[in-house]
mmCIF file of C-alpha atoms in Angstrom:
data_model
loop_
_atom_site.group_PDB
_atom_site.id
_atom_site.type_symbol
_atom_site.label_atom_id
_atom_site.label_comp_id
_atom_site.label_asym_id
_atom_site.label_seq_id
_atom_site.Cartn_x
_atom_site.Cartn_y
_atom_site.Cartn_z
ATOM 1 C CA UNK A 74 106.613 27.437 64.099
ATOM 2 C CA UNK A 75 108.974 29.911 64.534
ATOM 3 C CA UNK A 76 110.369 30.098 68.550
ATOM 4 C CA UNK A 77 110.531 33.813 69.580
ATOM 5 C CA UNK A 78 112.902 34.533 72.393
ATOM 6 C CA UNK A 79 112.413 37.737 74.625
ATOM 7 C CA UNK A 80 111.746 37.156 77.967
ATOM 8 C CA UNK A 81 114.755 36.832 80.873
ATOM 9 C CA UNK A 82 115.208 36.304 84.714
ATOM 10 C CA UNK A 83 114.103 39.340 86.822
ATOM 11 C CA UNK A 84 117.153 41.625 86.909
ATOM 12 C CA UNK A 85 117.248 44.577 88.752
ATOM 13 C CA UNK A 86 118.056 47.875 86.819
ATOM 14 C CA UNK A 87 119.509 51.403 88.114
ATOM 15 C CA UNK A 88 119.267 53.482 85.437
ATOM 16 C CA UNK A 89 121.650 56.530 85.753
ATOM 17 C CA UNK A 90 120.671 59.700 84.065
ATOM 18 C CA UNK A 91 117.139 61.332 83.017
ATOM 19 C CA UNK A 92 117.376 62.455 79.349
ATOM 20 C CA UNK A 93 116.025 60.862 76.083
ATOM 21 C CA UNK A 94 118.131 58.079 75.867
ATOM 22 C CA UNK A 95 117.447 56.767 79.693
ATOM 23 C CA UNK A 96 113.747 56.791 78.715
ATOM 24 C CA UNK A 97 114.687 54.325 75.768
ATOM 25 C CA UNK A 98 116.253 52.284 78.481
ATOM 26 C CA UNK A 99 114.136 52.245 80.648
ATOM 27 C CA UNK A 100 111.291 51.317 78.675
ATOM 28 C CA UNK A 101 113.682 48.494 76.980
ATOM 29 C CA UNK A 102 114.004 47.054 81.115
ATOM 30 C CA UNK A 103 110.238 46.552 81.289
ATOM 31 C CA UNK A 104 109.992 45.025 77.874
ATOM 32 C CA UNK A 105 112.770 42.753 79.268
ATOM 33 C CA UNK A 106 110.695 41.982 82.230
ATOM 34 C CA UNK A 107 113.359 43.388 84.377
ATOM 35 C CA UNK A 108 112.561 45.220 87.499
ATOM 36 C CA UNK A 109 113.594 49.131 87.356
ATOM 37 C CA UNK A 110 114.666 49.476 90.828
ATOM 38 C CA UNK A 111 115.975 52.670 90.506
ATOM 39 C CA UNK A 112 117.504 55.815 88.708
ATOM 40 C CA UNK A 113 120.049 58.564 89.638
ATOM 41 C CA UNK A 114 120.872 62.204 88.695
ATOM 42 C CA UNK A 115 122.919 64.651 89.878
ATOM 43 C CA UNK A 116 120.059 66.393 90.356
ATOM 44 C CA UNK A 117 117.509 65.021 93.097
ATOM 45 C CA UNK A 118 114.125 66.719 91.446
ATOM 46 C CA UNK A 119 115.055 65.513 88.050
ATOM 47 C CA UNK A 120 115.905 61.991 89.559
ATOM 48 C CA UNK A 121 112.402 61.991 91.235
ATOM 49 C CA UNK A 122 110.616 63.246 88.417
ATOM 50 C CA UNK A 123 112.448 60.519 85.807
ATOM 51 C CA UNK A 124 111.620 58.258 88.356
ATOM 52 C CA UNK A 125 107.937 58.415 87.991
ATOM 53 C CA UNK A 126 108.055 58.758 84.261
ATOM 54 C CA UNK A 127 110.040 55.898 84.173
ATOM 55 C CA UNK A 128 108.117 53.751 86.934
ATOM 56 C CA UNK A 129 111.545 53.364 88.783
ATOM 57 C CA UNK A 130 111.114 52.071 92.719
ATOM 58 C CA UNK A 131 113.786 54.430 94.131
ATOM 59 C CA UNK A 132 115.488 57.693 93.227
ATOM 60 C CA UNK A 133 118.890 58.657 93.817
ATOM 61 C CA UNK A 134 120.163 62.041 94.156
ATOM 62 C CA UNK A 135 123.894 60.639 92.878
ATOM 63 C CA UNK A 136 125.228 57.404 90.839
ATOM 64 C CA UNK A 137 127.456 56.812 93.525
ATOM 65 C CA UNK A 138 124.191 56.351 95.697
ATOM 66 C CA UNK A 139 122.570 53.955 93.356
ATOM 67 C CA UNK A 140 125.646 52.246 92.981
ATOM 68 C CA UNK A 141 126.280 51.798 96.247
ATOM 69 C CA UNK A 142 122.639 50.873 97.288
ATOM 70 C CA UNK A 143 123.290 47.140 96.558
ATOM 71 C CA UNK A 144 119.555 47.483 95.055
ATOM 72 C CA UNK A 145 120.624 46.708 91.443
ATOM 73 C CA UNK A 146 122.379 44.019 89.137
ATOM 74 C CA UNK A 147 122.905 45.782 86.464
ATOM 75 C CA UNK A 148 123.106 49.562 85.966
ATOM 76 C CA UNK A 149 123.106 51.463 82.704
ATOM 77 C CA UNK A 150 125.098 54.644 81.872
ATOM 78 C CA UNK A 151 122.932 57.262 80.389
ATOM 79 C CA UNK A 152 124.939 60.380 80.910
ATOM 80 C CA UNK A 153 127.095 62.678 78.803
ATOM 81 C CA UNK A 154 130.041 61.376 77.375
ATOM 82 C CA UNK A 155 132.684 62.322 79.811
ATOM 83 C CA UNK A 156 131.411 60.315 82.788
ATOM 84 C CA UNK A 157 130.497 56.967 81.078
ATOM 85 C CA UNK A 158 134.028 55.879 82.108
ATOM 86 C CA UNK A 159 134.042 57.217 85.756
ATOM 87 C CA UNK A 160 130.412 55.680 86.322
ATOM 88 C CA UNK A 161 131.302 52.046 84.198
ATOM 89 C CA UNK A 162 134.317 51.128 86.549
ATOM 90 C CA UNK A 163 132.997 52.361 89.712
ATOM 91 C CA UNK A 164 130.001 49.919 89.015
ATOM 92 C CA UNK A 165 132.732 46.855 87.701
ATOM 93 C CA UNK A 166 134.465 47.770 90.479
ATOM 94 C CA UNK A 167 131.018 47.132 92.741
ATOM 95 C CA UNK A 168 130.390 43.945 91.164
ATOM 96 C CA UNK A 169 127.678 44.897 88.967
ATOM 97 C CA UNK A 170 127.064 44.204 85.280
ATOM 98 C CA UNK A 171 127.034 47.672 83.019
ATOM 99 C CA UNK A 172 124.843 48.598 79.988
ATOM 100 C CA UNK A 173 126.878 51.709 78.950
ATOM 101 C CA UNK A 174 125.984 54.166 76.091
ATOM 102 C CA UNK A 175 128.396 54.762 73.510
ATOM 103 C CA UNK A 176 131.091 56.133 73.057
ATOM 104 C CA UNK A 177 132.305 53.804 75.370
ATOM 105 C CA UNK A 178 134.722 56.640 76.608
ATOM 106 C CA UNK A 179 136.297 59.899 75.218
ATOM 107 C CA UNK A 180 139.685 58.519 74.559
ATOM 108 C CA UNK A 181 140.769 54.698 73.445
ATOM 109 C CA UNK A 182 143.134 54.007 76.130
ATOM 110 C CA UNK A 183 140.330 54.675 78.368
ATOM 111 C CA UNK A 184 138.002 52.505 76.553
ATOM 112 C CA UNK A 185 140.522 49.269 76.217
ATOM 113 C CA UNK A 186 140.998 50.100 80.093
ATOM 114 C CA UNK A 187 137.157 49.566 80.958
ATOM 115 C CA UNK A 188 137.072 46.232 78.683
ATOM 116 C CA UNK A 189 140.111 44.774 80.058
ATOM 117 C CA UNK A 190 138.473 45.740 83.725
ATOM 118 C CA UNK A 191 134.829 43.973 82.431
ATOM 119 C CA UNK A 192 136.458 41.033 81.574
ATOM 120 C CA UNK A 193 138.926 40.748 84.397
ATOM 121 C CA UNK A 194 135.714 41.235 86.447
ATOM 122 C CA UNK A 195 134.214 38.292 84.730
ATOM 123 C CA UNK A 196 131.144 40.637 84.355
ATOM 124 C CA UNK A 197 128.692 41.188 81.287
ATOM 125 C CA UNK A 198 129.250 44.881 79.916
ATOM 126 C CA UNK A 199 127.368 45.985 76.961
ATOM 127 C CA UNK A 200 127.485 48.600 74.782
ATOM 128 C CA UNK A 201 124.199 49.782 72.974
ATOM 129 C CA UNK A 202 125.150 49.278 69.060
ATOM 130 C CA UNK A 203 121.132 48.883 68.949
ATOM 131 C CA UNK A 204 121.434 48.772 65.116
ATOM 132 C CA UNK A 205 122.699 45.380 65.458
ATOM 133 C CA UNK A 206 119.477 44.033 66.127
ATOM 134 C CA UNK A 207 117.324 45.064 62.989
ATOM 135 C CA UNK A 208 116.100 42.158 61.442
ATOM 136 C CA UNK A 209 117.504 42.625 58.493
ATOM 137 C CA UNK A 210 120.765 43.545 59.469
ATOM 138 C CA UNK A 211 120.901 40.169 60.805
ATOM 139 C CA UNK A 212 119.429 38.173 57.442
ATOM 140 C CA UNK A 213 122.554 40.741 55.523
ATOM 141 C CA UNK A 214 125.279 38.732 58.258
ATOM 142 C CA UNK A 215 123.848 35.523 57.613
ATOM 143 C CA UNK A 216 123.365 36.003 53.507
ATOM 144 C CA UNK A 217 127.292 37.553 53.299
ATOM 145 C CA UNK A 218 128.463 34.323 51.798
ATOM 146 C CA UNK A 219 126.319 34.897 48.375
ATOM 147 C CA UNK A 220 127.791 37.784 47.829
ATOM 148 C CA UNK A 221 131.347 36.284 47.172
ATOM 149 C CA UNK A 222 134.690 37.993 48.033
ATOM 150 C CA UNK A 223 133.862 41.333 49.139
ATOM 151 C CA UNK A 224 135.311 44.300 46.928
ATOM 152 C CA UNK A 225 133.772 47.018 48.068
ATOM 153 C CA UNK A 226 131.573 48.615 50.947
ATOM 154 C CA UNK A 227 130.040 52.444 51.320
ATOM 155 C CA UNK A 228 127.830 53.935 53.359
ATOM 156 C CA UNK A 229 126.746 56.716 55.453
ATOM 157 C CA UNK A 230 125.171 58.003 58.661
ATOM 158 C CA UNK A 231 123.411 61.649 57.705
ATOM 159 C CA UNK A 232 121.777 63.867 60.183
ATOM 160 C CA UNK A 233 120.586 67.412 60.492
ATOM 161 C CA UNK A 234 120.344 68.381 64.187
ATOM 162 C CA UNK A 235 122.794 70.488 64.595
ATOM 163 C CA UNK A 236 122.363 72.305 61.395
ATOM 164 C CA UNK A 237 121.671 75.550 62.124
ATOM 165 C CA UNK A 238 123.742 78.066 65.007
ATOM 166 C CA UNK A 239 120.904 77.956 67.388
ATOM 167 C CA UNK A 240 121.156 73.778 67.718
ATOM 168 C CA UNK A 241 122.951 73.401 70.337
ATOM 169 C CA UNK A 242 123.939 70.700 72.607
ATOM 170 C CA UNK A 243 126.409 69.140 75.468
ATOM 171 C CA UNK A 244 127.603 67.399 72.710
ATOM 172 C CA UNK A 245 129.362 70.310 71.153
ATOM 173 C CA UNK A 246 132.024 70.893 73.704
ATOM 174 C CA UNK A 247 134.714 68.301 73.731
ATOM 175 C CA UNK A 248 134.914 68.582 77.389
ATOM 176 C CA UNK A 249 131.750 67.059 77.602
ATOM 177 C CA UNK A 250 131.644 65.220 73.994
ATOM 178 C CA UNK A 251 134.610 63.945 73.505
ATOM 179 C CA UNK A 252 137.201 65.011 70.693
ATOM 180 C CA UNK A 253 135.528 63.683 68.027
ATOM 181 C CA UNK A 254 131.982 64.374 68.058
ATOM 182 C CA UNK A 255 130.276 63.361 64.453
ATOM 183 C CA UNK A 256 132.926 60.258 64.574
ATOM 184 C CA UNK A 257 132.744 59.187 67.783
ATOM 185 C CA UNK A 258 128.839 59.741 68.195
ATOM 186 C CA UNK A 259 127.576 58.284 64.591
ATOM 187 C CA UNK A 260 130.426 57.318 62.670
ATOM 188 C CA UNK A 261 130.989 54.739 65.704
ATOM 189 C CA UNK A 262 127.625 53.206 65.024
ATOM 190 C CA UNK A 263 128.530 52.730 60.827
ATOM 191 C CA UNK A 264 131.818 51.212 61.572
ATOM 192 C CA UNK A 265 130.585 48.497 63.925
ATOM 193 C CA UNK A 266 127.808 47.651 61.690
ATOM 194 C CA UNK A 267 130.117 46.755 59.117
ATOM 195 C CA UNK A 268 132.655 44.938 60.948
ATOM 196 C CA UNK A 269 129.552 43.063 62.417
ATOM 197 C CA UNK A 270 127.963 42.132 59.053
ATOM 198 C CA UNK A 271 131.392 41.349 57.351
ATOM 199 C CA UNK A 272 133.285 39.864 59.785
ATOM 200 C CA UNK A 273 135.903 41.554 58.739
ATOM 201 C CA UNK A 274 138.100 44.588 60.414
ATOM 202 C CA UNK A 275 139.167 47.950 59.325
ATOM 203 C CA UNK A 276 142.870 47.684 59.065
ATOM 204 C CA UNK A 277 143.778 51.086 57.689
ATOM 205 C CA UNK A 278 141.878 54.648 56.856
ATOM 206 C CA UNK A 279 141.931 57.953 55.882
ATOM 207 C CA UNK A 280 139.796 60.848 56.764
ATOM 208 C CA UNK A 281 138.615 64.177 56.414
ATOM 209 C CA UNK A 282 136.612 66.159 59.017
ATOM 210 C CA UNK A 283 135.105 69.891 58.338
ATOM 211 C CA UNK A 284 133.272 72.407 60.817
ATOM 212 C CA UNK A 285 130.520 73.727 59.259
ATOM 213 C CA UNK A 286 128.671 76.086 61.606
ATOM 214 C CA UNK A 287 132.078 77.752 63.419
ATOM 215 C CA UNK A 288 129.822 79.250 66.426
ATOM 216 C CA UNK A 289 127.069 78.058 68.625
ATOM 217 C CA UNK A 290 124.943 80.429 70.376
ATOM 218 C CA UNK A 291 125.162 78.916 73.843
ATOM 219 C CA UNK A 292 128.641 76.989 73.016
ATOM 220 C CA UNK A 293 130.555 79.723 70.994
ATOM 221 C CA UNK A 294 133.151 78.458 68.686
ATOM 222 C CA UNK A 295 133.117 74.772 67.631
ATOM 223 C CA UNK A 296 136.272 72.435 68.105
ATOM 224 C CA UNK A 297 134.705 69.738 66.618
ATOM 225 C CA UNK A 298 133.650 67.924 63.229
ATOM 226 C CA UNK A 299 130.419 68.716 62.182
ATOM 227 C CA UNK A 300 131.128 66.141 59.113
ATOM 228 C CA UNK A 301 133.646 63.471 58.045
ATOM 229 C CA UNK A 302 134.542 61.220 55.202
ATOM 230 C CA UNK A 303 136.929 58.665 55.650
ATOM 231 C CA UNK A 304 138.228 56.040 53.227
ATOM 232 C CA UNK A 305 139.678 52.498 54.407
ATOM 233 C CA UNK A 306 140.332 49.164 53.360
ATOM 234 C CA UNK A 307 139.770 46.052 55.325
ATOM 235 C CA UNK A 308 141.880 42.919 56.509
ATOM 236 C CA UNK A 309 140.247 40.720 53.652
ATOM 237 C CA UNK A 310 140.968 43.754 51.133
ATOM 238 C CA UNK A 311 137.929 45.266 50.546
ATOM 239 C CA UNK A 312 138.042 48.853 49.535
ATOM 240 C CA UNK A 313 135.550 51.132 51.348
ATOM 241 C CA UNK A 314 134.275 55.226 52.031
ATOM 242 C CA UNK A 315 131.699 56.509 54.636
ATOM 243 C CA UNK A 316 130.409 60.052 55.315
ATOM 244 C CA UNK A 317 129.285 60.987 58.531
ATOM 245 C CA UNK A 318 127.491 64.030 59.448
ATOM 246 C CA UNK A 319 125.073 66.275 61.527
ATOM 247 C CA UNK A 320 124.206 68.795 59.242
ATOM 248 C CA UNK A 321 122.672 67.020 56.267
ATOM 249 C CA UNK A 322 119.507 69.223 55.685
ATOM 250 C CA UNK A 323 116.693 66.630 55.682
ATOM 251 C CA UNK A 324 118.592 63.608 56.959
ATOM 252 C CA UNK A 325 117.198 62.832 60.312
ATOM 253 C CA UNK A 326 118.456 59.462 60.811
ATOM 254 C CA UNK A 327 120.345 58.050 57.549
ATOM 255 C CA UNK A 328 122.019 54.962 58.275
ATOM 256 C CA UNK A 329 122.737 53.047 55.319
ATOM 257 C CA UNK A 330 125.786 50.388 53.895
ATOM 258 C CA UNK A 331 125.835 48.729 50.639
ATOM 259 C CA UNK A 332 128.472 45.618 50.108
ATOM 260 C CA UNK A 333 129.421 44.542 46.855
ATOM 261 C CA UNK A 334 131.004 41.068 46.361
ATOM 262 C CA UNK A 335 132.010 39.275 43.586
ATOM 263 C CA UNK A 336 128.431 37.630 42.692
ATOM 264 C CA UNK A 337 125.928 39.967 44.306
ATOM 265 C CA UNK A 338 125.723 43.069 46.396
ATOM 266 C CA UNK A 339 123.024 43.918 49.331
ATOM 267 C CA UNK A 340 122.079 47.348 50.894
ATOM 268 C CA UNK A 341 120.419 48.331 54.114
ATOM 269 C CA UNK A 342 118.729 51.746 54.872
ATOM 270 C CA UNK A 343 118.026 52.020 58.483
ATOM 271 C CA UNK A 344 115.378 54.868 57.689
ATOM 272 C CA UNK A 345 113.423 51.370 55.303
ATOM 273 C CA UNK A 346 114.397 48.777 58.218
ATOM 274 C CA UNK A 347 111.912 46.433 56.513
ATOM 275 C CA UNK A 348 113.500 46.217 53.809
ATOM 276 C CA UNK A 349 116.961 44.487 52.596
ATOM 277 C CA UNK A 350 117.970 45.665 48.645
ATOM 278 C CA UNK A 351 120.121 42.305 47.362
ATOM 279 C CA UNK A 352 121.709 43.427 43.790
ATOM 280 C CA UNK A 353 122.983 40.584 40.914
ATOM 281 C CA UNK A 354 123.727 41.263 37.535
ATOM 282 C CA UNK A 355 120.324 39.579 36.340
ATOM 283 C CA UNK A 356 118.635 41.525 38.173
ATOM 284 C CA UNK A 357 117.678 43.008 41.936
ATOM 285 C CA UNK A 358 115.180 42.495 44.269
ATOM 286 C CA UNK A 359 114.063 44.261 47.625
ATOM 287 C CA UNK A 360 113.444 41.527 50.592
ATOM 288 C CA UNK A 361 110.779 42.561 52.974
ATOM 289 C CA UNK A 362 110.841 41.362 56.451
ATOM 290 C CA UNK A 363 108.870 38.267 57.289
ATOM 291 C CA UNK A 364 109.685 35.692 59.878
ATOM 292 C CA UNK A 365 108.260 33.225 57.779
ATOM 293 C CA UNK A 366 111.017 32.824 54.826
ATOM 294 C CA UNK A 367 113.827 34.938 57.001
ATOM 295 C CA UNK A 368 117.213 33.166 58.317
ATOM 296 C CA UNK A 369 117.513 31.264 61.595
ATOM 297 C CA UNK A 370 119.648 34.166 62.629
ATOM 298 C CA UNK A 371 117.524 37.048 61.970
ATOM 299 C CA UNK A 372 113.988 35.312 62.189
ATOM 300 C CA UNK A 373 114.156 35.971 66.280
ATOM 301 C CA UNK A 374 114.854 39.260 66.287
ATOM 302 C CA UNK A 375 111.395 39.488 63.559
ATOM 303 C CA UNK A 376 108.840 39.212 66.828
ATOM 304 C CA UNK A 377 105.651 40.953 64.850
ATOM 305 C CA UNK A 378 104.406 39.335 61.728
ATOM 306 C CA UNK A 379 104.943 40.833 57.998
ATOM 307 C CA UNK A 380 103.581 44.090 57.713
ATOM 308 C CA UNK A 381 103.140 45.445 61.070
ATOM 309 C CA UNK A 382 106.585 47.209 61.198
ATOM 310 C CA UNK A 383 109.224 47.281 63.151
ATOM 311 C CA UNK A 384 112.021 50.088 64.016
ATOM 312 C CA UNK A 385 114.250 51.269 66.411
ATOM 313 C CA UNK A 386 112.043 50.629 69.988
ATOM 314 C CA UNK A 387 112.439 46.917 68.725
ATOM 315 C CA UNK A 388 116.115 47.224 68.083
ATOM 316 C CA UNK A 389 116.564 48.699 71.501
ATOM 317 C CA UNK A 390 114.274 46.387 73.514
ATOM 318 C CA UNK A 391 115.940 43.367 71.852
ATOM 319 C CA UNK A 392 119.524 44.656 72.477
ATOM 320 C CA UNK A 393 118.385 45.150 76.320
ATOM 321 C CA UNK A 394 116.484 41.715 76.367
ATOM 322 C CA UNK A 395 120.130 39.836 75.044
ATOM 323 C CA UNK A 396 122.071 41.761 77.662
ATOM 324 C CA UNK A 397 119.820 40.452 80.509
ATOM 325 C CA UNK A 398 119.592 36.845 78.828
ATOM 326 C CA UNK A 399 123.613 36.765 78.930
ATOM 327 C CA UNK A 400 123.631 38.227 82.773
ATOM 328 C CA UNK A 401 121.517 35.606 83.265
ATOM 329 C CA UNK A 402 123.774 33.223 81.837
ATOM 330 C CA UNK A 403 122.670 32.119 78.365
ATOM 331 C CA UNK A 404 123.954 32.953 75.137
ATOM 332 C CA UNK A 405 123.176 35.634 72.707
ATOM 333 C CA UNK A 406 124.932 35.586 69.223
ATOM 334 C CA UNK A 407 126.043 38.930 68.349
ATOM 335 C CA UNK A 408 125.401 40.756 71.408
ATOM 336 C CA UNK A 409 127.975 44.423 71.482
ATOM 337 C CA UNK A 410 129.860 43.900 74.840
ATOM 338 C CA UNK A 411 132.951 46.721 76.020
ATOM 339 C CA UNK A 412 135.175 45.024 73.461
ATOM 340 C CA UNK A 413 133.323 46.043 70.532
ATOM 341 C CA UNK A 414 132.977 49.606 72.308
ATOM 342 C CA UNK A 415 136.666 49.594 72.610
ATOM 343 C CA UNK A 416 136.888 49.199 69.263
ATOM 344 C CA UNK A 417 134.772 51.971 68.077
ATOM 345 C CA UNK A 418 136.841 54.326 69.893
ATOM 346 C CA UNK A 419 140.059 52.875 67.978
ATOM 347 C CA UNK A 420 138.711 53.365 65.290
ATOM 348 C CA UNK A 421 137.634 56.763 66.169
ATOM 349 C CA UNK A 422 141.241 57.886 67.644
ATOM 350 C CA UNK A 423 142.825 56.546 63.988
ATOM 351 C CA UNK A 424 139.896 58.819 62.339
ATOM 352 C CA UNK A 425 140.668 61.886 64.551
ATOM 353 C CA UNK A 426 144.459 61.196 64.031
ATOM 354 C CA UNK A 427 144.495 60.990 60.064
ATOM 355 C CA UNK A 428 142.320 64.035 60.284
ATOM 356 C CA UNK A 429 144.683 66.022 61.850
ATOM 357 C CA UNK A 430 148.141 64.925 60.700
ATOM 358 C CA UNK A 431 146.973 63.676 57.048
ATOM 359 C CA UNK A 432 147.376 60.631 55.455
ATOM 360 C CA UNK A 433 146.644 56.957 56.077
ATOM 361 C CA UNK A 434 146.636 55.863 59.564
ATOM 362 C CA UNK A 435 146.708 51.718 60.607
ATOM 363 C CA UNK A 436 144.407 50.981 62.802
#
């Protein structure tokens, strides 16, 4: 029988922020078993209200206050971009270990800063790369031998939110954002998914970003990509192309990689998570979850038998559950800590950077 690991140690959460994303999280803390001792806004009616939606103890009218309450181990940063950094190091620099949404920060410097600062601290600091934690994402890491050398890898990550004028969001305005919005936001997600499953790192790329709707209605004129496609190659010399966007009429969610090596290829579609393609040249086949024939490594993140499906509430409440584990002190293989966060936002800067000034860019 198969052992299924999700419960931790009571840790105490402060949850900073009220929107969509802080619900996810805070749901994830009770799944974990945790305790939700509190959440913050900058707002003290929103903080109260997302406190009872979110069954927190106590509601703070500023992070600094939950910070500062010494009521929480652990707080997670569920804010717009521009104050993930701010809010991470003030709570490293309390003592507490940090969940902290991604992008890590708006910059690279900034981010390499708060991992260097997390480790220094000898603290556990996570970043939520939830997509890590599909199933069969993991049985794709643990099959990547089969395939060979790898040659080549595409992929994309295709959404239509902010399709038309009238979608608008804090997102939009690089002041908020960051400078590289479709990049940093989505594009950060594809890129560690591949250097997870491979093993192997980006080493060089070039890209192409385009602004599709040029105004907003609430944020005017748009200074940044509503699309990209970048090319790279990798440090084992794999050739590879992504496109990113938010305005892909009908794409919702579209996460999906293919990797081709030298005796067989496999493919992952985040909008099928059930499902892993594997390619040969006898033939193909489509691999349906089941933690009864999957890999040691992916058969504990496969808690619900065949054919009651899982998705992204799964992803996120096993992501959570690891990050508590490891504050707790165990180990949890693959879990996305500032490092990995640091590195999206290289990767993101070299993006921006080829973007602008043309050509390939080493990263």
């Amino acid at each position: 029988m198969l052992e299924i690991r999700r419960e931790s140690a009571e840790v105490r959460v402060g949850i900073i922020g009220s929107g969509f994303i802080a619900r996810i999280h805070a749901r994830a803390s009770r799944q974990a078993g945790a305790r939700l001792a509190a959440v913050a806004d900058v707002d003290e009616e929103a903080a109260l209200q997302a406190g009872r939606r979110f069954g927190a103890e106590r509601a703070f009218g500023s992070a600094d206050a939950l910070i500062e309450s010494g009521l929480v181990d652990v707080v997670h940063v569920c804010t717009p971009n521009h104050l993930h950094a701010p809010l991470a190091l003030k709570a490293i620099e309390a003592g507490l270990a940090v969940i902290c949404e991604k992008p890590l920060a708006t910059d690279a410097p900034t981010a390499v800063l708060m991992a260097g600062r997390a480790r220094e601290a000898g603290l556990v600091a996570a970043v939520p790369f939830a997509y890590r934690f599909h199933a069969m994402v993991r049985e794709a890491r643990a099959r990547l031998a089969d395939l060979g050398r790898v040659s080549l890898i595409q992929g994309s990550y295709l959404q239509d939110w902010l399709l038309k004028s009238s979608d608008d969001n804090w997102r939009v305005d690089p002041e908020k954002g960051g400078p590289g919005r479709t990049i940093g936001d989505i594009g950060s997600h594809w890129f560690d998914l591949i250097e997870f499953v491979t093993g192997d790192r980006i080493t060089k790329l070039c890209a192409q970003t385009s602004v599709v709707v040029a105004d907003r209605v609430h944020s005017g004129p748009v200074l940044t990509e509503d699309l990209a496609t970048v090319q790279f190659a990798t440090a084992s010399g794999a050739l590879g192309s992504v496109a990113v966007s938010q305005v892909a009429p009908g794409r919702k969610n579209r996460l999906f990689f293919e990797i081709s090596g030298a005796s067989g290829s496999f493919a992952f579609d985040q909008e099928s998570p059930e499902q892993l393609w594997l390619g040969g040249r006898e033939g193909s086949q489509l691999l349906v979850r089941d933690p009864m024939t999957l890999s040691e490594a992916a058969a504990p993140y496969s808690p619900l038998p065949a054919g009651h499906p899982q998705g992204f509430h799964d992803c996120f409440d096993a992501f959570v559950a690891d990050t508590y584990a490891t504050i707790s002190g165990e180990h949890r293989e693959g879990l996305p800590t500032f490092e990995d966060g640091a590195r999206a936002a290289l990767l993101t800067d070299a993006a921006l950077r080829s973007a602008r000034e043309g050509g390939w860019v080493t990263c």
